[in-house]
mmCIF file of C-alpha atoms in Angstrom:
data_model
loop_
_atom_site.group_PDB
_atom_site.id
_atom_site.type_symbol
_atom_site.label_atom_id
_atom_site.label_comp_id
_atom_site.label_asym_id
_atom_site.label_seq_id
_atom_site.Cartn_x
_atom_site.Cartn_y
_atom_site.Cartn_z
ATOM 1 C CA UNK A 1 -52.234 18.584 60.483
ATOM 2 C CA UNK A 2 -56.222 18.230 59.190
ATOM 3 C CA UNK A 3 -57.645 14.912 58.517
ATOM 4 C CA UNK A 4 -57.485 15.652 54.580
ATOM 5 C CA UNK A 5 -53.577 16.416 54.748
ATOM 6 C CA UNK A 6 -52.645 13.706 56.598
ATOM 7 C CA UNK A 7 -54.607 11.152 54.021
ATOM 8 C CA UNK A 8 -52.845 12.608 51.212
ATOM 9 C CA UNK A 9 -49.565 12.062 52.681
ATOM 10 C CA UNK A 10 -50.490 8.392 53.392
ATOM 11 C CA UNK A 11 -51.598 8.032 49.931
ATOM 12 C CA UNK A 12 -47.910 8.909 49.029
ATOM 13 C CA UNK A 13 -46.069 6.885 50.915
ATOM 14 C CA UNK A 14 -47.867 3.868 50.597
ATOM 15 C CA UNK A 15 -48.014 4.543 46.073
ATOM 16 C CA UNK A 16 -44.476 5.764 46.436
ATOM 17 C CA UNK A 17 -42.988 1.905 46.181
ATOM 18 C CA UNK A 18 -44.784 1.214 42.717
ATOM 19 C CA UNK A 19 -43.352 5.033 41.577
ATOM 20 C CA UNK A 20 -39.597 4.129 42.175
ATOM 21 C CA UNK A 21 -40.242 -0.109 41.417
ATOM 22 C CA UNK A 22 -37.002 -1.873 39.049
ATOM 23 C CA UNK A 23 -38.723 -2.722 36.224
ATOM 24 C CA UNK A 24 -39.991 -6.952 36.559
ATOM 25 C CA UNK A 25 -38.246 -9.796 35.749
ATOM 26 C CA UNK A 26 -37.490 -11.018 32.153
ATOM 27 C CA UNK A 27 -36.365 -14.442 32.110
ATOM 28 C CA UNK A 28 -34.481 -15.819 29.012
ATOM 29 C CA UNK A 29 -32.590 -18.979 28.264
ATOM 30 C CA UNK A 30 -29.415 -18.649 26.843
ATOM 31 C CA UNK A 31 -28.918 -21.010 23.136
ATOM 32 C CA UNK A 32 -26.073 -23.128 23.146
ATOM 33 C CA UNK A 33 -25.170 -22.287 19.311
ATOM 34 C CA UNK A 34 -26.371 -19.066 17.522
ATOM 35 C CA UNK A 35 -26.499 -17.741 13.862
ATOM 36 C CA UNK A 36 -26.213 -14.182 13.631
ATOM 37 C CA UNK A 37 -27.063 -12.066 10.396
ATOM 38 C CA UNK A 38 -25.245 -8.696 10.885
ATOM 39 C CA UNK A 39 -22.119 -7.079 12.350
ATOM 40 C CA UNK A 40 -23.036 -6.861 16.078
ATOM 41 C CA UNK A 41 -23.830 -10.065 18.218
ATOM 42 C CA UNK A 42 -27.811 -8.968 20.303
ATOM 43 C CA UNK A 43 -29.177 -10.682 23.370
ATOM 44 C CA UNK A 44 -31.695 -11.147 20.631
ATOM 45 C CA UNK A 45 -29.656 -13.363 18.741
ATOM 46 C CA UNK A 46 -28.529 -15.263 21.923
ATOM 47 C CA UNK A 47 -31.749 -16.418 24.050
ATOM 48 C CA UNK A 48 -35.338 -17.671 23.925
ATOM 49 C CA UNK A 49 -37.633 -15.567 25.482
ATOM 50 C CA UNK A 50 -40.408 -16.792 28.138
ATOM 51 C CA UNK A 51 -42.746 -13.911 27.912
ATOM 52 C CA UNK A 52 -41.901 -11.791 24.781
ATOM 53 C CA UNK A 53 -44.987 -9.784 25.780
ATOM 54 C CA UNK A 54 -42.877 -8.145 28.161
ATOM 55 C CA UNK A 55 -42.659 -4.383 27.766
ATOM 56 C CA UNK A 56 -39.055 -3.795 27.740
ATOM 57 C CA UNK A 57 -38.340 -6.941 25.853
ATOM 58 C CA UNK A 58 -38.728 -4.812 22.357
ATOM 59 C CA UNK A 59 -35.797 -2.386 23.588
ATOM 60 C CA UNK A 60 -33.126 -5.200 25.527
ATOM 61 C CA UNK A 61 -33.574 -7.283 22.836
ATOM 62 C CA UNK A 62 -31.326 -5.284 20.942
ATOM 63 C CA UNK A 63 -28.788 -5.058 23.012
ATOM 64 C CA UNK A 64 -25.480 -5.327 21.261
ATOM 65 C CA UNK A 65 -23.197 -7.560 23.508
ATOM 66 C CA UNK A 66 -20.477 -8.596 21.164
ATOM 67 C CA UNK A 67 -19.056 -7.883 17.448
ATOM 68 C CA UNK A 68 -19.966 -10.812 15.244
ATOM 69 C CA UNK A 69 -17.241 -13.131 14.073
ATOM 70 C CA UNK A 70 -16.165 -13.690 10.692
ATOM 71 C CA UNK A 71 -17.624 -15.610 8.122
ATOM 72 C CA UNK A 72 -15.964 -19.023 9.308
ATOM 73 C CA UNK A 73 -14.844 -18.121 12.531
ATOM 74 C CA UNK A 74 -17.116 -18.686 15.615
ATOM 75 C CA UNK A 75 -17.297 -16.547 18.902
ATOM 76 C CA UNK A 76 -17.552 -18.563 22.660
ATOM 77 C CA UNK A 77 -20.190 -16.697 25.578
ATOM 78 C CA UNK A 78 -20.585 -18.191 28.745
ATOM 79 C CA UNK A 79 -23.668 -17.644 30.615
ATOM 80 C CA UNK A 80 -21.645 -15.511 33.160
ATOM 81 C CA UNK A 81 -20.073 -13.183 30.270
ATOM 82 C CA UNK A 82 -23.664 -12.501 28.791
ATOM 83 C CA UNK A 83 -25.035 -11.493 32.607
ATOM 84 C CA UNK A 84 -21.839 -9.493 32.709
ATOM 85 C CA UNK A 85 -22.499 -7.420 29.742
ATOM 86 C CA UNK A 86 -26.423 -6.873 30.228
ATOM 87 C CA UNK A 87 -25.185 -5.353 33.578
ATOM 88 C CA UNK A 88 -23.192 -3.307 31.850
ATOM 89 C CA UNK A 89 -25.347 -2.003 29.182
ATOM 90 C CA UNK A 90 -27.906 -1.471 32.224
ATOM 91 C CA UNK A 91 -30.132 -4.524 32.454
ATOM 92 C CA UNK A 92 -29.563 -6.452 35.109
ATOM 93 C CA UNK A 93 -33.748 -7.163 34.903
ATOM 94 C CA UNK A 94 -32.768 -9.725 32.696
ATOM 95 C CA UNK A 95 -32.391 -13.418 34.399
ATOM 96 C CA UNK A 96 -30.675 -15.660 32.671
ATOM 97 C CA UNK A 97 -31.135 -19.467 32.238
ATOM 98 C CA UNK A 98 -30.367 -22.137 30.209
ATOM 99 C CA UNK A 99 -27.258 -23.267 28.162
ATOM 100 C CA UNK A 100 -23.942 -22.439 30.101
ATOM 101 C CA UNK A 101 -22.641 -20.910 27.365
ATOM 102 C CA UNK A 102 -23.258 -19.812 23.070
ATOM 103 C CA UNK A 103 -21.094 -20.575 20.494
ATOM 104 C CA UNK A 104 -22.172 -17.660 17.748
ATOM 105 C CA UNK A 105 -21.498 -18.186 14.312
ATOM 106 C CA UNK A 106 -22.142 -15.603 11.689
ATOM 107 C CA UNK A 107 -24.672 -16.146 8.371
ATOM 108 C CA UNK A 108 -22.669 -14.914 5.499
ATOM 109 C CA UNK A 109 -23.339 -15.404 1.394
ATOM 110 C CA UNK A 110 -20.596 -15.204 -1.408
ATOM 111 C CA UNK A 111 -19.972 -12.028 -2.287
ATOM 112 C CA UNK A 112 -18.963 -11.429 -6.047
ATOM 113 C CA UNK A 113 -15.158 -10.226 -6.262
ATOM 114 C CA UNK A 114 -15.737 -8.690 -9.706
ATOM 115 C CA UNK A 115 -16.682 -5.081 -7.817
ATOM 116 C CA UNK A 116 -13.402 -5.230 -5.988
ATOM 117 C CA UNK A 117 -11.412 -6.345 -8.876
ATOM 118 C CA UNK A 118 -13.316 -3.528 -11.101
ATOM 119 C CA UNK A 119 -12.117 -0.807 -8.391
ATOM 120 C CA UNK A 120 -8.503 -1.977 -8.031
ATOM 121 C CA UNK A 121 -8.445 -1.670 -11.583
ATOM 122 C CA UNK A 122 -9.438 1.683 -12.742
ATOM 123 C CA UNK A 123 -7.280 3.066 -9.557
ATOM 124 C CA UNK A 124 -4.230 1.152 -11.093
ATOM 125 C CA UNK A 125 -5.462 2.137 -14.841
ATOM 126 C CA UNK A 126 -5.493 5.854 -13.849
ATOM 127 C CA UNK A 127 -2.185 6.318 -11.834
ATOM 128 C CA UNK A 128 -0.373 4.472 -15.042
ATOM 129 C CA UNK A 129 -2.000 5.220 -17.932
ATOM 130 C CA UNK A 130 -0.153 9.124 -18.194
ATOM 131 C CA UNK A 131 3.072 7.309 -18.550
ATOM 132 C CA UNK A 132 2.098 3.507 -20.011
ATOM 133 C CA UNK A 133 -1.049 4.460 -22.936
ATOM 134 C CA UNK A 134 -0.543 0.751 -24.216
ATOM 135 C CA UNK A 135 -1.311 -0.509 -20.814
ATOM 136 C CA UNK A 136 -2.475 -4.013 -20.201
ATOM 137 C CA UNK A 137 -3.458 -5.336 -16.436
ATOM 138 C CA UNK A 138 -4.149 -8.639 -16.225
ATOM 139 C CA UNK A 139 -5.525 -9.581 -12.554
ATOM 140 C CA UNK A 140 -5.056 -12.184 -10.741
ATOM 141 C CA UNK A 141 -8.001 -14.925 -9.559
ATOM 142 C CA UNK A 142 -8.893 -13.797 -5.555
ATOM 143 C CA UNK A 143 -9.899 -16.554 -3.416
ATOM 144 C CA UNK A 144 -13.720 -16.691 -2.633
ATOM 145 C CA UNK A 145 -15.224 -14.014 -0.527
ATOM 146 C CA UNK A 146 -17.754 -14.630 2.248
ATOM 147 C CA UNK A 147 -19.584 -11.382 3.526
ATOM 148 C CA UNK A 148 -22.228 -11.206 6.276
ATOM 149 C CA UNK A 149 -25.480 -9.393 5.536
ATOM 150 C CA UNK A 150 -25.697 -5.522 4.943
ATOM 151 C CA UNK A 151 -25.097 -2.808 2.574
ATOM 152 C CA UNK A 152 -21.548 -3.720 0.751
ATOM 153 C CA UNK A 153 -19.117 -1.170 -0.777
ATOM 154 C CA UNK A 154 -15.002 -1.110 -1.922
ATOM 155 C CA UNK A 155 -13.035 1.492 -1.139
ATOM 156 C CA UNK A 156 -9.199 1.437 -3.081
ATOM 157 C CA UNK A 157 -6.596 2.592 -0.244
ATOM 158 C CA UNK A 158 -4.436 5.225 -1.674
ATOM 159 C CA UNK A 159 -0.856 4.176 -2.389
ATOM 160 C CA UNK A 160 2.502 5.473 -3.936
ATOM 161 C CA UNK A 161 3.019 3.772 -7.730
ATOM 162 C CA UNK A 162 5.713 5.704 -8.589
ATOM 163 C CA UNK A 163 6.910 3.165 -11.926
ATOM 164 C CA UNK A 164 5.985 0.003 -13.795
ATOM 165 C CA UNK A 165 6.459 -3.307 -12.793
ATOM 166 C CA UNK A 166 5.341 -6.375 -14.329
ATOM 167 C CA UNK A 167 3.456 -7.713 -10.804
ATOM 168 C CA UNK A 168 1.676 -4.824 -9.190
ATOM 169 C CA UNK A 169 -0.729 -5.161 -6.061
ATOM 170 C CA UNK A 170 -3.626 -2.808 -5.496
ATOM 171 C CA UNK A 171 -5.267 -2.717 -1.125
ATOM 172 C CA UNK A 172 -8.670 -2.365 -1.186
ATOM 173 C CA UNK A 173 -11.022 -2.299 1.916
ATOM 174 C CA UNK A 174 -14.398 -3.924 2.327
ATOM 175 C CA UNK A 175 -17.096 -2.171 4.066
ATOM 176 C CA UNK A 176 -20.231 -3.382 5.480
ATOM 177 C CA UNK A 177 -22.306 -0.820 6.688
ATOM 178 C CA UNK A 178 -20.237 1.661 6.145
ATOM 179 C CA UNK A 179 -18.118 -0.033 8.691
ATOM 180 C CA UNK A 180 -14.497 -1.602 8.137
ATOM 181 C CA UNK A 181 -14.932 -5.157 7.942
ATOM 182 C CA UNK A 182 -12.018 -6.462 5.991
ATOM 183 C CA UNK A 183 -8.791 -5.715 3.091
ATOM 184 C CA UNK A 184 -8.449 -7.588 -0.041
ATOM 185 C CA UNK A 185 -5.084 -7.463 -2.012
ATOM 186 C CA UNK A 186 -5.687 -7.299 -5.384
ATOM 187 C CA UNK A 187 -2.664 -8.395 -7.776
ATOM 188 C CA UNK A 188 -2.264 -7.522 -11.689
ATOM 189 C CA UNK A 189 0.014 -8.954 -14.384
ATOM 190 C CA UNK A 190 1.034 -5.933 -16.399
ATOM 191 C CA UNK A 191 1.791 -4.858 -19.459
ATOM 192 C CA UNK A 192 2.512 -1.787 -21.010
ATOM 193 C CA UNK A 193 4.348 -2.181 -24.749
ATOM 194 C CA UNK A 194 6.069 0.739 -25.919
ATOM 195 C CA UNK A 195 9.209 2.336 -28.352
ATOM 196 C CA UNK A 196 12.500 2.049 -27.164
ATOM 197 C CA UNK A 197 16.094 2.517 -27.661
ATOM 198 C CA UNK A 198 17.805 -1.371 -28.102
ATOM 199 C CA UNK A 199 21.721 -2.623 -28.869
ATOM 200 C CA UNK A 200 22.246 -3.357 -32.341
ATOM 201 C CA UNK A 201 25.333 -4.775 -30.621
ATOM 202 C CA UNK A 202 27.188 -5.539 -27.496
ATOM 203 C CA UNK A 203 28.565 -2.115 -26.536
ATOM 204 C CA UNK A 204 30.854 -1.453 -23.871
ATOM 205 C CA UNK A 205 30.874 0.660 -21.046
ATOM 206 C CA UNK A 206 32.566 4.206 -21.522
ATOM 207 C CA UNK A 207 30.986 4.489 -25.149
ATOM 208 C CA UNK A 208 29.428 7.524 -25.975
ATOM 209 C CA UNK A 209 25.715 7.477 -27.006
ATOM 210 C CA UNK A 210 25.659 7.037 -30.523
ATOM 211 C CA UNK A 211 22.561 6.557 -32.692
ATOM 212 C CA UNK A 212 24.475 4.219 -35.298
ATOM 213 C CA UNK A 213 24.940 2.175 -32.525
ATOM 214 C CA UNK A 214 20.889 1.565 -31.621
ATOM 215 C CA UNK A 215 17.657 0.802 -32.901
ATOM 216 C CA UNK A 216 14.031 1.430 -32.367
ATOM 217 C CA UNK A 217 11.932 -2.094 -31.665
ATOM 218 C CA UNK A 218 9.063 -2.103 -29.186
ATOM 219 C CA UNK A 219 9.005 -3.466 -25.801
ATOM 220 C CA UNK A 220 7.563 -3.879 -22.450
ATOM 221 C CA UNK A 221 8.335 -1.172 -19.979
ATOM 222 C CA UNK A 222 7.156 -3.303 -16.988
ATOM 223 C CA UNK A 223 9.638 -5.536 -17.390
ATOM 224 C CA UNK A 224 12.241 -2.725 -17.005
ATOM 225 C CA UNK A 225 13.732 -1.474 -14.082
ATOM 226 C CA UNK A 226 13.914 1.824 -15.213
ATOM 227 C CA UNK A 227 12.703 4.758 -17.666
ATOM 228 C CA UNK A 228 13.559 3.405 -21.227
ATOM 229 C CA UNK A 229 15.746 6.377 -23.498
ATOM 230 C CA UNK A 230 13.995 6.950 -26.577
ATOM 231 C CA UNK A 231 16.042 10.010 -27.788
ATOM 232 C CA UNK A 232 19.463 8.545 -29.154
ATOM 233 C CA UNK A 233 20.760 12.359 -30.052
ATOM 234 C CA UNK A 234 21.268 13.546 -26.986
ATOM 235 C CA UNK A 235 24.626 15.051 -26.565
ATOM 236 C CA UNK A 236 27.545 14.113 -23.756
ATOM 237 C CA UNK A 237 26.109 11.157 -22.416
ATOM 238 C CA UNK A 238 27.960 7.223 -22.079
ATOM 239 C CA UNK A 239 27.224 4.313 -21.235
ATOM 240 C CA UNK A 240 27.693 2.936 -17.766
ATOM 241 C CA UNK A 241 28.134 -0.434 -17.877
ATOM 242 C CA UNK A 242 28.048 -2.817 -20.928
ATOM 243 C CA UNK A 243 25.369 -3.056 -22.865
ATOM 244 C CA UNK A 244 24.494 -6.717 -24.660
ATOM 245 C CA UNK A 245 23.119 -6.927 -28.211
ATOM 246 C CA UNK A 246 19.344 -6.643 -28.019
ATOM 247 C CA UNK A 247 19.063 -4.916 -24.806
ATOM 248 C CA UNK A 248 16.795 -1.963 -24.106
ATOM 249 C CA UNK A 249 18.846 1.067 -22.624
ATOM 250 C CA UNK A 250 17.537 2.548 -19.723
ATOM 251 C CA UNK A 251 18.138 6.063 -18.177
ATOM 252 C CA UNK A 252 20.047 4.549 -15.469
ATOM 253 C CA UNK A 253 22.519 2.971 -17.741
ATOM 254 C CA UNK A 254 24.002 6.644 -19.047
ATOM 255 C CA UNK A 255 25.753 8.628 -17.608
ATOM 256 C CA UNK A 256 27.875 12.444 -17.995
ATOM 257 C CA UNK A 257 31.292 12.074 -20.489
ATOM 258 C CA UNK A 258 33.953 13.577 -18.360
ATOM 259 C CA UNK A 259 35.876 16.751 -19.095
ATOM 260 C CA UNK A 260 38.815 14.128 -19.305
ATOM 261 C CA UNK A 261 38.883 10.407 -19.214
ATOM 262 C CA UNK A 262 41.699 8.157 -18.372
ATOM 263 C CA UNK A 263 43.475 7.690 -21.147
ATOM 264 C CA UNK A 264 42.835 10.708 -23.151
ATOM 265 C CA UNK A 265 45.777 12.482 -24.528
ATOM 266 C CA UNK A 266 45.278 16.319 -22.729
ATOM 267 C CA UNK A 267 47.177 19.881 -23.609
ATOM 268 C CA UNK A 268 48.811 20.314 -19.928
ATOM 269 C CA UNK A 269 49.837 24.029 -19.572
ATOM 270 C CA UNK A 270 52.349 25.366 -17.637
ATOM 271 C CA UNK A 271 52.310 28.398 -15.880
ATOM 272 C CA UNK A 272 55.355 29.768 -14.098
ATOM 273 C CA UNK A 273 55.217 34.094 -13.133
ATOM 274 C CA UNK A 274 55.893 35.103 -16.672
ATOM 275 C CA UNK A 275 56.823 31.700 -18.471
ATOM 276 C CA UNK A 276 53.642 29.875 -20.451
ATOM 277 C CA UNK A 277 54.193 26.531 -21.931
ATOM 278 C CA UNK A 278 52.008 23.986 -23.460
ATOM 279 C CA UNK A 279 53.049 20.412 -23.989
ATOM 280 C CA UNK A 280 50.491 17.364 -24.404
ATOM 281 C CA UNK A 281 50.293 14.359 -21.067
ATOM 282 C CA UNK A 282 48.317 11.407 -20.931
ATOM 283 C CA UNK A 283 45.459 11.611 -18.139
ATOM 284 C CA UNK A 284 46.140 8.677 -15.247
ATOM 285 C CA UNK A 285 42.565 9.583 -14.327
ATOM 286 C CA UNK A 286 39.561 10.674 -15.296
ATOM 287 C CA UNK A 287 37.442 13.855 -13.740
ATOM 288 C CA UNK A 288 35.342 17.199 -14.276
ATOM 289 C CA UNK A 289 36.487 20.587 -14.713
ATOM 290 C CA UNK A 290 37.759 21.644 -11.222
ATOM 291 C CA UNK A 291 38.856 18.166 -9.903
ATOM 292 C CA UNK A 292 42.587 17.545 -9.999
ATOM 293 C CA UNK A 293 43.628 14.315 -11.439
ATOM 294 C CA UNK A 294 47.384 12.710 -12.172
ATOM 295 C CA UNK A 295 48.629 12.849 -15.859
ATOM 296 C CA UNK A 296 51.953 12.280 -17.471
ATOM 297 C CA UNK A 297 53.784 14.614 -19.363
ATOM 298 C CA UNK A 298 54.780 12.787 -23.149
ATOM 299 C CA UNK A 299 58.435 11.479 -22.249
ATOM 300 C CA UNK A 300 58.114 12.066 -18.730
ATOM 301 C CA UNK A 301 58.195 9.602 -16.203
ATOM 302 C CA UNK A 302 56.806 11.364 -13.677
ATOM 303 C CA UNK A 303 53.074 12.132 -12.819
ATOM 304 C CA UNK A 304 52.270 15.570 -11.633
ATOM 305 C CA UNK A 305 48.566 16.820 -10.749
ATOM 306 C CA UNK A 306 46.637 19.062 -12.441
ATOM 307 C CA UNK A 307 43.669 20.888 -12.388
ATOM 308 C CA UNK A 308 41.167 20.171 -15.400
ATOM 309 C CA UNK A 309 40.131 23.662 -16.720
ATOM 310 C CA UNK A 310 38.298 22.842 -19.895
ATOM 311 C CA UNK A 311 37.163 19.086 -21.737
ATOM 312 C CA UNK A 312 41.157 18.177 -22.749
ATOM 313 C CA UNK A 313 43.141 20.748 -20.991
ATOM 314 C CA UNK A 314 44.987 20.602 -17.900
ATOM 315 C CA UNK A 315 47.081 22.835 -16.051
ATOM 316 C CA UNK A 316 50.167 23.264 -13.986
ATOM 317 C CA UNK A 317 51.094 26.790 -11.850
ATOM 318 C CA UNK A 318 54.366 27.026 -10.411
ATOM 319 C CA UNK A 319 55.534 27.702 -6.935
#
């Protein structure tokens, strides 16, 4: 080896320590409360710096070691958890001192509901209004709202409405940052007045739908269970239950007439080979054409069964 190549190769191992050197020291002291603006909890936010002039201090400053609590809530680091997590997040040049451990708090300022109400109520407003155009929505006060720093926007979860109802809740989430950061529910008195069918007087159940026997008055759907009947001609229909004076009939109060009901007086035929008779019975029950119900023959005391074949007629085959 000359004299020239074995100087270099001194030069190299003797710079090659300061090449491959951790980076120095930076020693911090850890605050025993903190105030942080954001979402994320730094090392920034945590410690007091002894030599910010440090030249990694600009980068591990922002370290994120924890998310920030909510707006009255506080968060508890010890002094071992922080050293933990700068390990983690590769910094262990970091020495830590001071306070054995940081209560963080988060800095938040009122936030105005009225932009969460507002979007709660135009996706409400537009998933009723097709079937409700007199609609009313009255909301509800929301308690006060305390948001941490950042960009802020509302975003209405999508839900099934599938009627009225006079006390209807809307989600809607809270962003900061684009980030999830909470859910509001948003309540609503509604209203929604429209034409409807009403009892001029107490009907009973099993009476057909008759027009003479309603009138028109205007009411509030969303204090109905059900879709209101506003067409008082419609043909075959009865009432399923009774029906008191002033009350506004709903589709789920009508129901089919029968081919027969109990009661009715029927033409029973008789069919035996060659032999057709025709005599009239009194139904014991009612049904639909193709059921089989009990009737009894006029000045018969016996009940045979019969098959219903049209609305009033019944009828008998022989062995």
């Amino acid at each position: 080896m000359t004299l020239a190549r074995a100087l270099s190769f001194s030069l190299l191992l003797a710079a090659a320590p300061f090449a491959w050197a951790a980076p120095a020291p930076v020693r911090v002291q850890l605050k025993a409360e903190a105030v942080v603006e954001g979402r994320d909890v730094t090392l920034g936010d945590l410690v007091d710096v002894a030599d910010a002039t440090a030249p990694q201090w600009p980068a591990v400053r922002q370290t994120v070691l924890a998310t920030a609590p909510r707006p009255g809530y506080s968060l508890h680091l010890s002094q071992r958890e922080v050293a933990r997590l700068l390990r983690e997040a590769g910094h262990p040049e970091i020495v830590l001192g001071g306070a054995e451990a940081s209560t963080i708090e988060t800095r938040a300022a009122p936030f105005d509901t009225a932009a969460i109400t507002g979007a709660a109520e135009n996706y409400l407003r537009t998933a009723l209004q097709a079937n409700a155009p007199s609609l009313e929505l009255i909301p509800e006060a929301l308690p006060p709202v305390k948001l941490p720093g950042g960009n802020v926007t509302v975003q209405v979860r999508t839900q099934r409405i599938d009627r009225l109802r006079g006390r209807m809740t809307v989600s809607v989430d809270v962003l900061v940052d684009g980030s999830f950061y909470r859910t509001m529910q948003v309540p609503f008195q509604v209203h929604a007045r429209q034409s409807a069918l009403v009892a001029k007087t107490d009907l009973q159940k099993g009476q057909v739908l008759a027009c003479a026997n309603l009138d028109m008055q205007e009411r509030d759907l969303a204090q109905l269970d059900a879709t209101p009947v506003t067409d008082c001609t419609r043909q075959g229909l009865r009432l399923r239950r009774n029906l008191a004076a002033g009350e506004v009939l709903q589709a789920n109060m009508l129901e089919p007439v029968p081919a027969v009901s109990e009661g009715d007086t029927v033409a029973l035929q008789l069919n035996d080979g060659a032999v057709a008779l025709e005599t009239r019975a009194v139904a014991l029950l009612e049904g639909n054409v193709g059921q089989r119900i009990p009737v009894k023959a006029t000045g018969s005391e016996e009940s045979v069964l019969a098959l219903i074949v049209a609305p009033d007629v019944v009828k008998v085959s022989g062995k």
